[in-house]
Tab-separated table of C-alpha atoms in Angstrom:
chain	number	residue	atom	x	y	z
R	94	MET	CA	64.885	-26.663	-10.339
R	95	LYS	CA	66.805	-23.881	-11.674
R	96	LYS	CA	67.399	-25.558	-15.160
R	97	ILE	CA	63.557	-26.368	-15.625
R	98	ILE	CA	62.718	-22.662	-15.067
R	99	LYS	CA	65.568	-21.197	-17.596
R	100	ARG	CA	64.075	-23.671	-20.395
R	101	TYR	CA	60.523	-23.043	-19.840
R	102	ARG	CA	60.851	-19.229	-18.682
R	103	GLY	CA	59.405	-17.969	-22.131
R	104	PHE	CA	56.155	-20.526	-21.155
R	105	LEU	CA	56.254	-18.745	-17.549
R	106	PHE	CA	56.298	-15.417	-19.040
R	107	VAL	CA	53.519	-15.767	-20.898
R	108	LEU	CA	51.619	-17.325	-18.009
R	109	ALA	CA	52.214	-14.832	-15.928
R	110	ALA	CA	51.184	-12.045	-18.365
R	111	MET	CA	48.179	-13.874	-19.047
R	112	ILE	CA	47.472	-14.181	-15.094
R	113	LEU	CA	47.778	-10.205	-14.731
R	114	LEU	CA	45.978	-9.898	-17.670
R	115	ILE	CA	42.812	-11.442	-16.011
R	116	LEU	CA	43.333	-9.755	-12.796
R	117	PHE	CA	43.276	-6.369	-14.776
R	118	ASN	CA	40.878	-7.067	-17.982
R	119	GLN	CA	39.060	-9.985	-17.170
R	120	GLU	CA	36.819	-9.933	-20.559
R	121	LEU	CA	40.162	-9.677	-22.674
R	122	GLY	CA	41.634	-11.875	-20.166
R	123	LEU	CA	39.274	-14.913	-20.802
R	124	LYS	CA	38.900	-13.843	-24.564
R	125	THR	CA	42.903	-14.536	-24.602
R	126	LEU	CA	42.960	-17.717	-22.320
R	127	ARG	CA	40.149	-19.283	-25.089
R	128	ILE	CA	42.211	-18.044	-27.790
R	129	THR	CA	44.866	-19.961	-26.325
R	130	GLY	CA	43.129	-22.850	-25.595
R	131	ASN	CA	41.728	-23.548	-29.129
R	132	SER	CA	45.879	-22.652	-30.454
R	133	VAL	CA	46.520	-25.675	-28.168
R	134	LYS	CA	43.713	-27.990	-28.904
R	135	GLU	CA	44.810	-27.472	-32.642
R	136	MET	CA	48.360	-28.509	-32.085
R	137	LEU	CA	46.965	-31.325	-30.211
R	138	LEU	CA	45.059	-32.669	-33.476
R	139	VAL	CA	47.802	-31.858	-35.713
R	140	ILE	CA	50.797	-32.789	-34.591
R	141	PRO	CA	50.422	-36.582	-33.755
R	142	PRO	CA	49.317	-37.451	-37.046
R	143	ILE	CA	52.420	-35.895	-38.512
R	144	PHE	CA	54.700	-37.402	-36.046
R	145	LEU	CA	53.205	-40.801	-36.811
R	146	LEU	CA	53.637	-40.104	-40.604
R	147	LEU	CA	57.410	-39.065	-39.703
R	148	GLY	CA	57.955	-42.564	-37.731
R	149	LEU	CA	56.485	-44.374	-40.826
R	150	LEU	CA	58.771	-42.294	-43.011
R	151	ASP	CA	61.693	-43.028	-40.798
R	152	VAL	CA	61.311	-46.802	-40.223
R	153	TRP	CA	59.872	-47.520	-44.255
R	154	VAL	CA	62.073	-45.295	-46.446
R	155	PRO	CA	65.644	-46.420	-46.175
R	156	ARG	CA	68.648	-43.502	-46.200
R	157	GLU	CA	69.980	-44.266	-49.758
R	158	THR	CA	66.312	-44.095	-51.332
R	159	MET	CA	66.149	-40.670	-49.929
R	160	ILE	CA	69.457	-40.039	-51.030
R	161	LYS	CA	68.905	-40.971	-54.304
R	162	TYR	CA	66.015	-38.562	-54.945
R	163	MET	CA	66.106	-35.855	-52.820
R	164	GLY	CA	70.363	-35.918	-51.956
R	165	GLU	CA	73.109	-34.123	-53.256
R	166	GLY	CA	73.050	-35.924	-56.830
R	167	SER	CA	69.149	-35.717	-57.153
R	168	GLY	CA	69.227	-32.781	-59.867
R	169	ILE	CA	65.800	-31.515	-60.954
R	170	LYS	CA	63.851	-35.038	-59.706
R	171	GLY	CA	64.892	-34.112	-55.799
R	172	VAL	CA	63.479	-30.469	-56.570
R	173	LEU	CA	60.142	-31.415	-58.492
R	174	LEU	CA	60.118	-34.307	-55.376
R	175	ALA	CA	60.483	-31.849	-52.999
R	176	ILE	CA	57.895	-29.392	-54.633
R	177	PHE	CA	55.246	-32.143	-54.834
R	178	ILE	CA	55.807	-33.468	-51.053
R	179	GLY	CA	55.588	-29.906	-49.817
R	180	SER	CA	52.406	-29.067	-52.216
R	181	ALA	CA	50.617	-32.318	-51.028
R	182	ALA	CA	50.841	-31.423	-47.491
R	183	ALA	CA	48.711	-31.038	-44.902
R	184	GLY	CA	48.309	-29.017	-41.806
R	185	PRO	CA	49.857	-25.682	-40.913
R	186	LEU	CA	53.675	-24.630	-41.354
R	187	TYR	CA	54.649	-25.922	-38.329
R	188	GLY	CA	54.230	-29.314	-39.165
R	189	ALA	CA	56.850	-28.767	-41.866
R	190	PHE	CA	59.983	-28.511	-39.470
R	191	PRO	CA	59.421	-31.957	-37.860
R	192	VAL	CA	59.340	-33.213	-41.357
R	193	ALA	CA	62.532	-31.221	-42.722
R	194	ALA	CA	64.424	-32.586	-39.378
R	195	VAL	CA	63.318	-36.406	-40.682
R	196	PHE	CA	64.610	-35.428	-44.277
R	197	MET	CA	67.773	-34.131	-43.048
R	198	LYS	CA	68.573	-37.257	-40.875
R	199	LYS	CA	67.873	-39.402	-44.408
R	200	GLY	CA	70.687	-37.094	-46.434
R	201	VAL	CA	68.393	-34.638	-48.039
R	202	LYS	CA	70.151	-32.090	-49.608
R	203	PHE	CA	69.944	-28.688	-47.907
R	204	MET	CA	68.288	-26.981	-50.953
R	205	ASN	CA	65.549	-29.364	-51.240
R	206	ILE	CA	64.702	-29.115	-47.904
R	207	LEU	CA	64.332	-25.468	-48.125
R	208	ILE	CA	62.093	-25.887	-51.287
R	209	PHE	CA	59.849	-28.452	-49.521
R	210	ILE	CA	59.243	-25.759	-46.522
R	211	GLY	CA	58.991	-23.372	-49.226
R	212	ALA	CA	56.110	-25.594	-51.337
R	213	TRP	CA	54.348	-26.084	-48.113
R	214	SER	CA	53.966	-22.917	-46.833
R	215	THR	CA	52.726	-21.772	-50.419
R	216	THR	CA	52.145	-24.029	-52.757
R	217	LYS	CA	49.394	-26.514	-51.167
R	218	ILE	CA	46.970	-28.337	-53.379
R	219	PRO	CA	43.944	-27.716	-51.353
R	220	MET	CA	44.466	-24.071	-51.189
R	221	PHE	CA	44.993	-24.197	-55.066
R	222	LEU	CA	41.621	-25.668	-55.859
R	223	PHE	CA	40.383	-22.838	-53.174
R	224	GLU	CA	42.120	-20.183	-55.250
R	225	ILE	CA	40.594	-21.918	-58.246
R	226	ALA	CA	36.773	-21.839	-57.141
R	227	ALA	CA	37.107	-18.461	-55.550
R	228	LEU	CA	39.626	-16.242	-57.444
R	229	GLY	CA	39.363	-17.821	-60.869
R	230	ASN	CA	42.098	-19.668	-62.696
R	231	THR	CA	43.961	-16.768	-64.294
R	232	PHE	CA	44.536	-15.592	-60.668
R	233	ALA	CA	45.777	-19.102	-59.359
R	234	ILE	CA	47.732	-20.602	-61.927
R	235	THR	CA	49.371	-17.493	-62.309
R	236	ARG	CA	50.101	-17.663	-58.469
R	237	LEU	CA	51.658	-20.767	-59.106
R	238	LEU	CA	53.919	-19.802	-61.737
R	239	ILE	CA	55.155	-17.209	-59.870
R	240	ASP	CA	55.361	-18.817	-56.656
R	241	ILE	CA	57.288	-21.935	-57.957
R	242	PRO	CA	60.103	-20.269	-59.316
R	243	GLY	CA	60.357	-17.771	-56.410
R	244	ILE	CA	60.698	-20.473	-54.109
R	245	ILE	CA	63.567	-22.168	-55.821
R	246	ILE	CA	65.334	-19.269	-56.165
R	247	ILE	CA	65.150	-18.212	-52.647
R	248	ALA	CA	65.913	-21.558	-51.571
R	249	PHE	CA	69.118	-21.637	-54.099
R	250	ILE	CA	70.152	-18.469	-52.469
R	251	LEU	CA	69.592	-19.639	-48.895
R	252	SER	CA	71.334	-22.210	-49.859
R	253	LYS	CA	74.723	-20.433	-51.366
R	254	MET	CA	74.024	-17.678	-47.987
R	255	VAL	CA	74.256	-20.206	-45.438
R	256	SER	CA	78.130	-21.367	-44.634
R	257	LYS	CA	79.029	-25.206	-44.836
R	258	LYS	CA	79.641	-25.184	-40.858
R	259	GLU	CA	76.152	-23.825	-40.030
R	260	VAL	CA	74.068	-26.525	-42.645
R	261	GLN	CA	76.438	-29.284	-41.048
R	262	ALA	CA	75.624	-28.351	-37.446
R	263	LEU	CA	71.623	-27.910	-38.631
R	264	TYR	CA	72.075	-31.686	-39.825
R	265	GLU	CA	74.158	-32.796	-36.884
R	266	ASN	CA	71.446	-31.587	-34.499
R	267	ALA	CA	68.649	-33.298	-36.669
R	268	ALA	CA	70.639	-36.747	-36.436
R	269	SER	CA	70.777	-35.862	-32.786
R	270	ILE	CA	66.713	-36.068	-32.680
R	271	ASP	CA	65.429	-39.200	-32.026
């Protein structure tokens, strides 16, 4: 019991805070409860399809193929593939992290994983199309042309700053996820 409480202490703290908020300010507490419910509903609609696709990726794409196209020796091909996959992805950023874990299990280079996460968060194709319609070609293309090199530079710097020991620990942690 003590172990369960320790594991879920953050959730229990937030739950207690929401109960107190409802007791002291019912209108605000109920509004908070509705927002929380909407967030949970959104996650329940987004996460299952992502995990289904991850399961298919894990089974259908051999590790050797991922290493060939996105592993240590992949070069520019791996960078471009990471940008494309991240840009074509759908869903909120928290959906990128399970994908990154599967990429780690498959032997994808750390820098390419960072590029993938950066592309997922910044260069999504639907967002780009919306920007063209709402803000014009010049803005959308300029932002994209600044973001892509920025993502690559940040990924390169981060991959050099994070120690090999920390990267190895991340890969081992990802390998232990079933």
